[in-house]
Structures are given as C-alpha cells and as structure tokens.
Amino acid sequence: SQQGEEDPQALSIQEGENATMNCSYKTSINNLQWYRQNSGRGLVHLILIRSNEREKHSGRLRVTLDTSKKSSSLLITASRAADTASYFCATDAGAGTALIFGKGTTLSVSS
Amino acid sequence: NAGVTQTPKFQVLKTGQSMTLQCAQDMNHEYMSWYRQDPGMGLRLIHYSVGAGITDQGEVPNGYNVSRSTTEDFPLRLLSAAPSQTSVYFCASSLRTYSQQYFGPGTRLTVT
C-alpha cells in the first residue's frame, strides 16, 4: 500500500489566497519530498525535507514536518493560476529503499 | 543534458502482445525507477534499481520485467499485455534513492 496519503484530494481557491496540503505517512522516514505535476506531464521536484528538520522554505513554498504525528504540510502562499497542478508527497526509509508516492492533491487556482 | 528520456510517447497494444518501454538518463544517476499512474491512484512503483545489475520489485511488479545492464538505461518489459496495464508510465532517476527525482515525460499505453 502507498506510504503517503495527501489531504484534501482536491482544493479550489482564488488567486492570491494561500493553499495548504497535508501528507500523512505510516512508517519511519528518512526524507519527505514534495512534487508538482502539471496535467499530462512528468513530475517536478519542489522541495525535500529531512527527518531531522521541522520546517523548510523555498520561495512561496513552506513545508513543515512533524515526525511524531507522521505528517507534513505544504503551504503555497499568494497562489497564482500557474500553480494549478497536482501535488504529491513522497517518502523514503533511507539509502537503498524505494521512494513511495501518495495519491496527490489536485489544486485549482482561478483568477 | 537531455535528462530522462522515454520512448515511445504513445503506444497501443493488443492483449497478449509484448513490448519494451525505453528509459535512458545521461546524468550518471545510480537510482532509476518505473511508476505507473492511473486516475485516482497516484503513482505506484513497479520496479526500481539502485545501480547497474541490481533491481528490485516495487508495489505492483506483476506482469513487468526489468534489467539494468548499464547505468544509463532501464527498460521496462511488458511480458503479455493485459487491459489492466493501460496506464501512463513514468521513468525517474536520481543520484541516490533519497535524492531529488528527475522524471521523464511519460509513455501513455493503451491495451485493447
């Protein structure tokens, strides 16, 4: 079964609003990554957070990790129409283990 | 760098046919993997490789075969295609298993 589960499955917001997506996982992890997928395209890496980190920023993205609750959140601030995409979290259990993806959150940003 | 390339982009097969999906990367990455993506199911790992000559099964390996004879190439073979294998297939590579993954553009496969 998949390791990560994103919530919500779908999210619709207006341009300028913030979007928050959550990811929960089941077993201990080494790293957690977030990816974006525009319709019909390959996935693009957004950010990686290590298990010993609690928060990380990259431009308008903010990722938090709570290993005690086995959860992570991705915040996109001041959303734009171009942020419309599906967002996936992915986790690994360390060197030599596979990267497992969740089912994704579909974000729709309307202008 | 071309990054991760996949061929073909589209393919239609009849039930029972076999074929190979090609994946190549020019970044000298150790880790390569194959995923399938179905509506509402996200990405599911089929097979992965941590280096030339080393492969392992993922979540949904049945009906698929892989080999890794070189660092650059990681082909995925469908042994006897079934309609349940209709999907979009993505290949990815990274320096290590826990590093940023680079994805190919995908192969859209339809089995009739």
CSV table of C-alpha atoms in Angstrom, one decimal:
chain,number,residue,atom,x,y,z
A,1,SER,CA,0.0,0.0,0.0
A,2,GLN,CA,1.1,3.6,-0.5
A,3,GLN,CA,3.1,5.2,2.2
A,4,GLY,CA,1.9,8.8,1.8
A,5,GLU,CA,-1.7,10.0,1.8
A,6,GLU,CA,-2.4,13.6,0.8
A,7,ASP,CA,-5.4,15.6,2.1
A,8,PRO,CA,-7.5,17.1,0.7
A,9,GLN,CA,-7.9,15.2,-2.6
A,10,ALA,CA,-8.9,18.4,-4.3
A,11,LEU,CA,-8.7,22.0,-3.4
A,12,SER,CA,-10.1,25.1,-5.3
A,13,ILE,CA,-9.0,28.6,-4.4
A,14,GLN,CA,-8.9,32.1,-5.8
A,15,GLU,CA,-5.7,33.8,-7.0
A,16,GLY,CA,-3.9,35.5,-4.1
A,17,GLU,CA,-5.1,33.0,-1.5
A,18,ASN,CA,-2.9,30.5,0.3
A,19,ALA,CA,-3.2,26.8,-0.4
A,20,THR,CA,-2.4,24.2,2.3
A,21,MET,CA,-2.0,20.5,1.5
A,22,ASN,CA,-1.3,17.7,4.0
A,23,CYS,CA,0.5,14.4,3.8
A,24,SER,CA,0.4,11.6,6.3
A,25,TYR,CA,2.6,8.5,6.2
A,26,LYS,CA,2.7,5.3,8.1
A,27,THR,CA,6.3,4.2,8.9
A,28,SER,CA,9.5,6.0,9.9
A,29,ILE,CA,11.1,8.0,7.1
A,30,ASN,CA,14.5,9.3,6.1
A,31,ASN,CA,13.3,12.2,3.9
A,32,LEU,CA,10.0,13.6,2.6
A,33,GLN,CA,9.7,15.3,-0.7
A,34,TRP,CA,7.0,17.3,-2.5
A,35,TYR,CA,6.5,17.2,-6.2
A,36,ARG,CA,4.2,19.0,-8.7
A,37,GLN,CA,2.6,17.6,-11.8
A,38,ASN,CA,1.0,19.8,-14.5
A,39,SER,CA,-1.6,18.0,-16.5
A,40,GLY,CA,-0.2,15.2,-18.6
A,41,ARG,CA,3.4,16.0,-17.8
A,42,GLY,CA,6.1,14.4,-15.7
A,43,LEU,CA,6.6,15.3,-12.0
A,44,VAL,CA,8.8,18.2,-11.0
A,45,HIS,CA,10.6,18.3,-7.7
A,46,LEU,CA,9.7,21.1,-5.4
A,47,ILE,CA,11.3,20.6,-2.0
A,48,LEU,CA,13.0,18.0,0.2
A,49,ILE,CA,12.8,18.0,4.0
A,50,ARG,CA,14.9,15.6,6.1
A,51,SER,CA,13.5,13.8,9.1
A,52,ASN,CA,15.6,15.9,11.5
A,53,GLU,CA,14.2,19.2,10.0
A,54,ARG,CA,10.9,20.8,11.1
A,55,GLU,CA,10.4,23.5,8.5
A,56,LYS,CA,11.8,24.5,5.2
A,57,HIS,CA,11.1,27.4,2.8
A,58,SER,CA,11.6,27.8,-0.9
A,59,GLY,CA,10.2,31.0,-2.5
A,60,ARG,CA,6.4,30.9,-1.9
A,61,LEU,CA,6.6,27.3,-0.6
A,62,ARG,CA,6.7,26.4,3.1
A,63,VAL,CA,7.0,22.8,4.2
A,64,THR,CA,6.6,21.5,7.7
A,65,LEU,CA,7.3,18.0,9.0
A,66,ASP,CA,6.1,16.5,12.3
A,67,THR,CA,7.6,13.1,12.7
A,68,SER,CA,5.7,12.4,16.0
A,69,LYS,CA,2.4,12.7,14.0
A,70,LYS,CA,3.9,11.3,10.9
A,71,SER,CA,2.6,14.2,8.8
A,72,SER,CA,3.8,17.0,6.6
A,73,SER,CA,2.2,20.1,5.2
A,74,LEU,CA,2.9,22.1,2.0
A,75,LEU,CA,1.8,25.8,2.1
A,76,ILE,CA,1.8,27.8,-1.1
A,77,THR,CA,1.4,31.5,-0.4
A,78,ALA,CA,-0.2,34.1,-2.7
A,79,SER,CA,-1.4,31.4,-5.2
A,80,ARG,CA,-1.3,32.1,-8.9
A,81,ALA,CA,-3.2,30.5,-11.8
A,82,ALA,CA,0.1,28.8,-12.8
A,83,ASP,CA,0.1,26.9,-9.5
A,84,THR,CA,-2.8,24.8,-10.8
A,85,ALA,CA,-1.5,21.3,-10.8
A,86,SER,CA,-1.4,18.1,-8.8
A,87,TYR,CA,0.9,17.9,-5.8
A,88,PHE,CA,2.4,14.7,-4.4
A,89,CYS,CA,4.4,13.8,-1.3
A,90,ALA,CA,6.9,11.1,-1.4
A,91,THR,CA,8.9,9.3,1.3
A,92,ASP,CA,11.8,7.1,1.6
A,93,ALA,CA,13.1,5.0,4.5
A,94,GLY,CA,16.8,5.5,3.9
A,95,ALA,CA,19.6,4.5,1.5
A,96,GLY,CA,18.7,1.7,-0.8
A,97,THR,CA,14.9,1.9,-0.2
A,98,ALA,CA,12.5,3.0,-2.8
A,99,LEU,CA,10.7,6.4,-3.0
A,100,ILE,CA,7.0,5.9,-2.5
A,101,PHE,CA,4.4,8.4,-3.6
A,102,GLY,CA,1.0,9.3,-2.3
A,103,LYS,CA,-2.2,9.8,-4.4
A,104,GLY,CA,-1.9,13.5,-4.6
A,105,THR,CA,-3.9,16.7,-4.1
A,106,THR,CA,-5.3,18.5,-7.1
A,107,LEU,CA,-5.1,22.2,-6.7
A,108,SER,CA,-7.1,24.5,-8.9
A,109,VAL,CA,-6.4,28.3,-8.7
A,110,SER,CA,-8.9,30.5,-10.5
A,111,SER,CA,-8.3,34.1,-11.5
B,1,ASN,CA,22.0,17.2,-20.7
B,2,ALA,CA,18.8,15.5,-22.2
B,3,GLY,CA,17.8,14.5,-18.6
B,4,VAL,CA,15.5,11.5,-18.6
B,5,THR,CA,14.1,10.4,-21.9
B,6,GLN,CA,11.3,7.9,-22.6
B,7,THR,CA,10.2,6.2,-25.8
B,8,PRO,CA,7.7,5.8,-27.2
B,9,LYS,CA,5.3,8.7,-26.1
B,10,PHE,CA,2.2,6.7,-27.1
B,11,GLN,CA,1.6,3.0,-27.7
B,12,VAL,CA,-1.4,0.9,-28.4
B,13,LEU,CA,-1.1,-2.9,-27.9
B,14,LYS,CA,-3.4,-5.8,-28.3
B,15,THR,CA,-4.0,-8.2,-25.3
B,16,GLY,CA,-1.2,-10.7,-25.2
B,17,GLN,CA,1.4,-8.7,-27.1
B,18,SER,CA,4.7,-7.9,-25.5
B,19,MET,CA,6.8,-4.7,-25.7
B,20,THR,CA,9.6,-2.8,-24.1
B,21,LEU,CA,9.3,0.8,-22.8
B,22,GLN,CA,12.6,2.5,-23.0
B,23,CYS,CA,14.1,4.8,-20.4
B,24,ALA,CA,17.5,6.5,-20.5
B,25,GLN,CA,19.3,9.2,-18.4
B,26,ASP,CA,22.5,11.0,-19.0
B,27,MET,CA,23.2,12.3,-15.5
B,28,ASN,CA,25.1,9.3,-14.2
B,29,HIS,CA,22.4,8.6,-11.7
B,30,GLU,CA,22.6,5.4,-9.6
B,31,TYR,CA,18.9,5.1,-8.9
B,32,MET,CA,16.2,4.6,-11.5
B,33,SER,CA,12.6,3.6,-11.2
B,34,TRP,CA,9.4,2.9,-13.1
B,35,TYR,CA,6.0,4.1,-11.9
B,36,ARG,CA,2.5,3.8,-13.4
B,37,GLN,CA,-0.1,6.4,-12.9
B,38,ASP,CA,-3.8,5.7,-13.0
B,39,PRO,CA,-6.6,8.1,-12.3
B,40,GLY,CA,-7.2,8.4,-8.6
B,41,MET,CA,-4.3,6.1,-7.7
B,42,GLY,CA,-1.4,8.4,-7.8
B,43,LEU,CA,2.0,7.0,-8.7
B,44,ARG,CA,2.6,3.3,-7.9
B,45,LEU,CA,6.2,1.9,-8.0
B,46,ILE,CA,6.6,-1.0,-10.4
B,47,HIS,CA,10.4,-1.8,-10.2
B,48,TYR,CA,13.5,0.1,-9.2
B,49,SER,CA,17.2,-0.2,-9.5
B,50,VAL,CA,20.0,1.1,-7.2
B,51,GLY,CA,22.7,0.5,-9.7
B,52,ALA,CA,23.8,-1.5,-12.8
B,53,GLY,CA,23.0,-5.1,-12.3
B,54,ILE,CA,20.7,-4.5,-9.2
B,55,THR,CA,16.9,-4.4,-9.5
B,56,ASP,CA,14.1,-4.9,-7.0
B,57,GLN,CA,10.3,-5.0,-7.0
B,58,GLY,CA,8.0,-2.2,-6.1
B,59,GLU,CA,4.4,-2.2,-5.2
B,60,VAL,CA,2.9,-3.5,-8.4
B,61,PRO,CA,5.6,-5.7,-10.2
B,62,ASN,CA,3.4,-8.4,-11.7
B,63,GLY,CA,3.4,-8.6,-15.5
B,64,TYR,CA,6.5,-6.4,-15.8
B,65,ASN,CA,10.2,-7.3,-16.1
B,66,VAL,CA,13.3,-5.0,-15.8
B,67,SER,CA,17.0,-5.3,-16.2
B,68,ARG,CA,19.8,-2.8,-15.7
B,69,SER,CA,22.9,-3.7,-17.7
B,70,THR,CA,24.2,-0.1,-17.9
B,71,THR,CA,23.9,2.9,-15.6
B,72,GLU,CA,22.2,4.9,-18.4
B,73,ASP,CA,19.3,2.5,-19.4
B,74,PHE,CA,16.5,0.9,-17.5
B,75,PRO,CA,14.0,-0.7,-19.9
B,76,LEU,CA,10.6,-2.0,-18.7
B,77,ARG,CA,9.2,-5.1,-20.4
B,78,LEU,CA,5.6,-6.0,-20.6
B,79,LEU,CA,5.6,-9.8,-21.0
B,80,SER,CA,2.0,-10.3,-22.1
B,81,ALA,CA,0.0,-7.1,-22.2
B,82,ALA,CA,-3.4,-7.0,-20.4
B,83,PRO,CA,-6.1,-4.3,-20.4
B,84,SER,CA,-5.3,-3.7,-16.7
B,85,GLN,CA,-1.9,-2.4,-17.8
B,86,THR,CA,-3.5,0.5,-19.6
B,87,SER,CA,-1.8,3.4,-17.9
B,88,VAL,CA,0.7,6.3,-18.1
B,89,TYR,CA,4.2,5.0,-17.3
B,90,PHE,CA,6.9,7.3,-15.9
B,91,CYS,CA,10.6,6.6,-15.5
B,92,ALA,CA,12.6,8.6,-13.0
B,93,SER,CA,16.2,8.8,-11.9
B,94,SER,CA,18.2,10.3,-9.1
B,95,LEU,CA,21.7,10.3,-7.7
B,96,ARG,CA,20.7,8.3,-4.6
B,97,THR,CA,17.4,6.7,-3.6
B,98,TYR,CA,16.7,9.5,-1.2
B,99,SER,CA,17.6,12.4,-3.6
B,100,GLN,CA,15.6,14.6,-5.8
B,101,GLN,CA,14.0,12.5,-8.6
B,102,TYR,CA,14.1,13.6,-12.2
B,103,PHE,CA,11.1,12.3,-14.2
B,104,GLY,CA,10.8,11.5,-17.9
B,105,PRO,CA,7.8,12.9,-19.9
B,106,GLY,CA,5.9,9.6,-19.7
B,107,THR,CA,4.6,6.9,-22.0
B,108,ARG,CA,0.8,6.6,-22.5
B,109,LEU,CA,0.0,2.9,-23.1
B,110,THR,CA,-3.4,1.5,-24.1
B,111,VAL,CA,-4.0,-2.2,-24.2
B,112,THR,CA,-7.1,-3.3,-26.1
